[in-house]
Short mmCIF file of C-alpha atoms in Angstrom, two decimals:
data_model
loop_
_atom_site.label_atom_id
_atom_site.label_comp_id
_atom_site.label_asym_id
_atom_site.label_seq_id
_atom_site.Cartn_x
_atom_site.Cartn_y
_atom_site.Cartn_z
CA MET A 21 -0.42 3.58 -23.78
CA PRO A 22 -1.68 0.65 -25.85
CA ALA A 23 -1.13 1.20 -29.57
CA GLU A 24 -4.79 0.63 -30.48
CA VAL A 25 -5.98 3.68 -28.49
CA PRO A 26 -6.46 6.48 -31.02
CA THR A 27 -4.93 9.76 -29.95
CA ILE A 28 -7.37 12.60 -29.61
CA ASN A 29 -6.61 16.28 -29.47
CA LEU A 30 -9.19 18.32 -27.57
CA THR A 31 -7.35 21.65 -27.73
CA HIS A 32 -9.95 24.46 -28.18
CA HIS A 33 -12.72 22.20 -26.85
CA PHE A 34 -14.98 22.42 -23.84
CA LEU A 35 -15.04 19.69 -21.23
CA ILE A 36 -18.49 19.63 -19.65
CA ALA A 37 -18.71 17.88 -16.28
CA MET A 38 -21.18 15.02 -16.12
CA PRO A 39 -23.55 15.02 -13.11
CA GLY A 40 -21.67 12.13 -11.51
CA LEU A 41 -18.48 14.22 -11.25
CA GLU A 42 -18.65 15.41 -7.66
CA ASP A 43 -15.13 16.80 -7.19
CA ALA A 44 -15.67 20.29 -5.68
CA SER A 45 -13.39 21.96 -8.24
CA PHE A 46 -15.19 20.43 -11.19
CA SER A 47 -18.82 19.79 -10.26
CA ARG A 48 -21.04 21.34 -12.99
CA SER A 49 -17.97 22.94 -14.53
CA VAL A 50 -17.13 23.87 -18.09
CA VAL A 51 -13.39 23.71 -18.79
CA TYR A 52 -11.86 25.36 -21.84
CA LEU A 53 -8.89 23.25 -22.96
CA CYS A 54 -5.96 25.47 -23.93
CA GLU A 55 -3.64 22.57 -24.66
CA HIS A 56 -3.99 18.83 -25.12
CA SER A 57 -1.21 16.53 -26.24
CA PRO A 58 -0.02 12.99 -25.50
CA ARG A 59 1.83 14.50 -22.49
CA GLY A 60 -1.35 15.78 -20.86
CA ALA A 61 -3.83 18.63 -20.89
CA LEU A 62 -4.22 22.13 -19.48
CA GLY A 63 -7.43 24.11 -19.24
CA LEU A 64 -9.33 26.85 -17.45
CA VAL A 65 -12.69 26.51 -15.73
CA ILE A 66 -14.86 29.25 -17.29
CA ASN A 67 -17.96 29.12 -15.10
CA LYS A 68 -16.76 29.28 -11.48
CA PRO A 69 -16.34 32.92 -10.47
CA SER A 70 -14.46 33.72 -7.27
CA ASP A 71 -15.55 36.54 -4.96
CA ILE A 72 -12.64 38.68 -6.23
CA LYS A 73 -13.45 41.33 -8.83
CA LEU A 74 -10.94 42.34 -11.52
CA LYS A 75 -10.70 45.81 -9.97
CA ASN A 76 -9.45 44.21 -6.70
CA LEU A 77 -6.98 42.00 -8.54
CA PHE A 78 -5.52 44.99 -10.36
CA GLU A 79 -5.22 46.88 -7.05
CA LYS A 80 -3.29 43.92 -5.61
CA VAL A 81 -0.70 44.19 -8.40
CA ASP A 82 -0.58 48.01 -8.12
CA LEU A 83 -2.28 48.74 -11.42
CA PRO A 84 -5.21 51.08 -11.97
CA LEU A 85 -7.98 49.56 -14.08
CA GLU A 86 -9.31 52.10 -16.52
CA ARG A 87 -11.58 49.69 -18.40
CA GLU A 88 -15.02 50.28 -16.85
CA ASP A 89 -16.38 47.25 -18.71
CA LEU A 90 -13.98 45.01 -16.77
CA ALA A 91 -13.89 46.58 -13.28
CA GLY A 92 -16.85 44.59 -11.94
CA ALA A 93 -16.07 41.37 -13.80
CA PRO A 94 -15.21 38.40 -11.59
CA VAL A 95 -11.86 36.68 -11.43
CA PHE A 96 -12.51 32.99 -12.11
CA GLN A 97 -11.34 29.92 -10.22
CA GLY A 98 -9.54 28.43 -13.19
CA GLY A 99 -8.68 25.18 -11.47
CA PRO A 100 -6.90 23.70 -8.46
CA VAL A 101 -3.29 24.10 -9.73
CA GLN A 102 -1.20 27.24 -8.99
CA THR A 103 -4.17 29.14 -7.58
CA GLU A 104 -2.00 32.18 -6.81
CA ARG A 105 -1.06 32.66 -10.49
CA GLY A 106 -3.09 34.64 -12.97
CA PHE A 107 -4.09 33.32 -16.38
CA VAL A 108 -5.68 35.61 -18.96
CA LEU A 109 -7.71 33.94 -21.69
CA HIS A 110 -8.38 36.42 -24.48
CA GLU A 111 -9.11 36.88 -28.15
CA ALA A 112 -6.01 36.84 -30.34
CA VAL A 113 -4.05 40.09 -30.36
CA HIS A 114 -1.75 40.56 -33.32
CA ALA A 115 1.54 42.40 -33.40
CA ALA A 116 2.45 44.87 -36.11
CA GLU A 117 1.15 44.15 -39.61
CA ASP A 118 4.59 43.07 -40.81
CA LYS A 119 4.87 40.43 -38.03
CA PRO A 120 1.29 39.20 -37.49
CA GLU A 121 2.45 35.84 -36.13
CA GLU A 122 4.50 37.26 -33.25
CA PRO A 123 2.73 37.30 -29.90
CA VAL A 124 2.24 40.76 -28.44
CA TYR A 125 2.82 39.71 -24.82
CA ALA A 126 5.88 38.12 -23.24
CA SER A 127 4.32 34.81 -22.29
CA THR A 128 1.43 33.85 -24.55
CA LEU A 129 0.18 30.47 -25.68
CA ALA A 130 -1.53 30.77 -29.07
CA ILE A 131 -4.38 28.26 -29.10
CA PRO A 132 -5.39 26.83 -32.48
CA GLY A 133 -8.92 28.14 -32.94
CA GLY A 134 -8.16 31.80 -32.42
CA LEU A 135 -7.78 32.39 -28.68
CA GLU A 136 -4.67 33.07 -26.62
CA MET A 137 -3.73 32.51 -23.00
CA THR A 138 -1.24 34.92 -21.46
CA THR A 139 0.46 34.54 -18.09
CA SER A 140 2.78 37.56 -18.16
CA LYS A 141 1.92 40.81 -16.37
CA ASP A 142 2.20 42.90 -19.55
CA VAL A 143 -1.32 41.89 -20.62
CA LEU A 144 -2.66 43.28 -17.33
CA GLU A 145 -0.66 46.47 -17.86
CA ALA A 146 -2.23 46.86 -21.31
CA LEU A 147 -5.72 46.29 -19.90
CA ALA A 148 -5.04 48.76 -17.08
CA THR A 149 -4.46 51.58 -19.56
CA GLY A 150 -7.65 50.80 -21.47
CA ALA A 151 -5.84 48.92 -24.24
CA GLY A 152 -5.25 45.19 -24.59
CA PRO A 153 -7.67 42.56 -25.84
CA ARG A 154 -11.34 43.52 -25.80
CA LYS A 155 -12.63 40.13 -24.67
CA VAL A 156 -10.90 38.61 -21.65
CA LEU A 157 -11.46 36.05 -18.92
CA VAL A 158 -9.03 36.25 -16.00
CA SER A 159 -8.57 33.26 -13.72
CA LEU A 160 -6.43 32.30 -10.78
CA GLY A 161 -5.20 28.75 -11.13
CA TYR A 162 -5.72 26.19 -13.86
CA ALA A 163 -6.76 22.60 -14.37
CA ALA A 164 -4.19 20.04 -15.47
CA TRP A 165 -4.14 16.38 -16.39
CA GLY A 166 -1.06 14.19 -16.69
CA GLU A 167 -0.30 11.79 -19.51
CA GLY A 168 -3.36 9.65 -20.28
CA GLN A 169 -5.29 11.01 -17.28
CA LEU A 170 -7.89 13.00 -19.22
CA GLU A 171 -8.38 10.11 -21.66
CA SER A 172 -9.15 7.75 -18.77
CA GLU A 173 -11.60 10.27 -17.24
CA LEU A 174 -13.32 10.50 -20.64
CA ALA A 175 -13.51 6.71 -20.79
CA GLU A 176 -15.17 6.77 -17.35
CA ASN A 177 -17.84 9.17 -18.68
CA SER A 178 -16.76 11.99 -16.34
CA TRP A 179 -16.86 14.57 -19.14
CA LEU A 180 -18.67 15.42 -22.33
CA THR A 181 -16.63 17.19 -25.01
CA VAL A 182 -17.60 19.68 -27.69
CA GLY A 183 -15.75 22.15 -29.88
CA ALA A 184 -15.41 25.45 -28.01
CA ASP A 185 -17.50 28.48 -28.85
CA PRO A 186 -15.83 31.72 -27.68
CA GLU A 187 -19.30 33.29 -27.25
CA VAL A 188 -19.92 30.94 -24.32
CA ILE A 189 -16.69 32.18 -22.69
CA PHE A 190 -17.00 35.90 -23.31
CA ASP A 191 -20.63 36.77 -24.05
CA THR A 192 -22.75 34.34 -22.01
CA PRO A 193 -23.73 35.15 -18.40
CA VAL A 194 -21.73 32.94 -16.02
CA GLU A 195 -24.75 31.11 -14.63
CA GLN A 196 -25.84 30.10 -18.16
CA ARG A 197 -22.49 28.80 -19.43
CA TYR A 198 -22.98 25.18 -18.35
CA ASP A 199 -26.35 24.95 -20.11
CA ARG A 200 -25.10 26.85 -23.17
CA ALA A 201 -22.12 24.49 -23.51
CA LEU A 202 -24.49 21.50 -23.26
CA SER A 203 -26.73 23.05 -25.90
CA LEU A 204 -23.80 22.92 -28.34
CA LEU A 205 -24.29 19.14 -28.17
CA GLY A 206 -28.07 19.46 -28.45
CA LEU A 207 -28.42 18.43 -24.79
CA GLN A 208 -30.05 19.84 -21.69
CA ALA A 209 -28.98 19.12 -18.10
CA TRP A 210 -32.11 17.06 -17.32
CA MET A 211 -31.13 14.57 -20.06
CA LEU A 212 -27.95 13.57 -18.25
CA SER A 213 -28.04 10.72 -15.79
CA PRO A 214 -25.91 11.11 -12.66
CA GLU A 215 -25.07 7.42 -12.94
CA ALA A 216 -21.96 6.78 -15.05
CA GLY A 217 -22.84 4.04 -17.46
CA HIS A 218 -21.29 2.26 -20.40
CA ALA A 219 -23.27 1.63 -23.53
#
């Protein structure tokens, strides 16, 4: 990478697809970036529900789901990579008071900004019993960018970026998430031109 390119860190940001982005996985998508470093980026699409409900997913892994609030929630299509693997985006869950920094689950990525992403089955087991994090988004698959790839897509005006608001992820109806994410920038969908341009 040329030295004059400033490094940006979009961890805990939304990527909002511009109208010109026609890739089926990402058209009109909002991606929550869990990790962004010079080596690349990893995120979850938060507004593309699959036709699988959480209740069905739990049945597939032989767990009862005792959380009525989650049974009918959709499993999301988190992105085109590892679509058979589950990713659970949730509010931070803290261990015992004397070790608040230790993750509660076996495989958890703590995201600066207060959310966590867990890939180990123990989070599902906790949810099954009615425990676990209160606010969750479960996806199959994730979105990934290699070194410099996201930066070049940003330079091509494929995405808008804005600091993430967990309310959009957990409290906004799925069909409104794209518009709500845009509204964080003071924009509405009709203001965006499908033509990629350079000012």
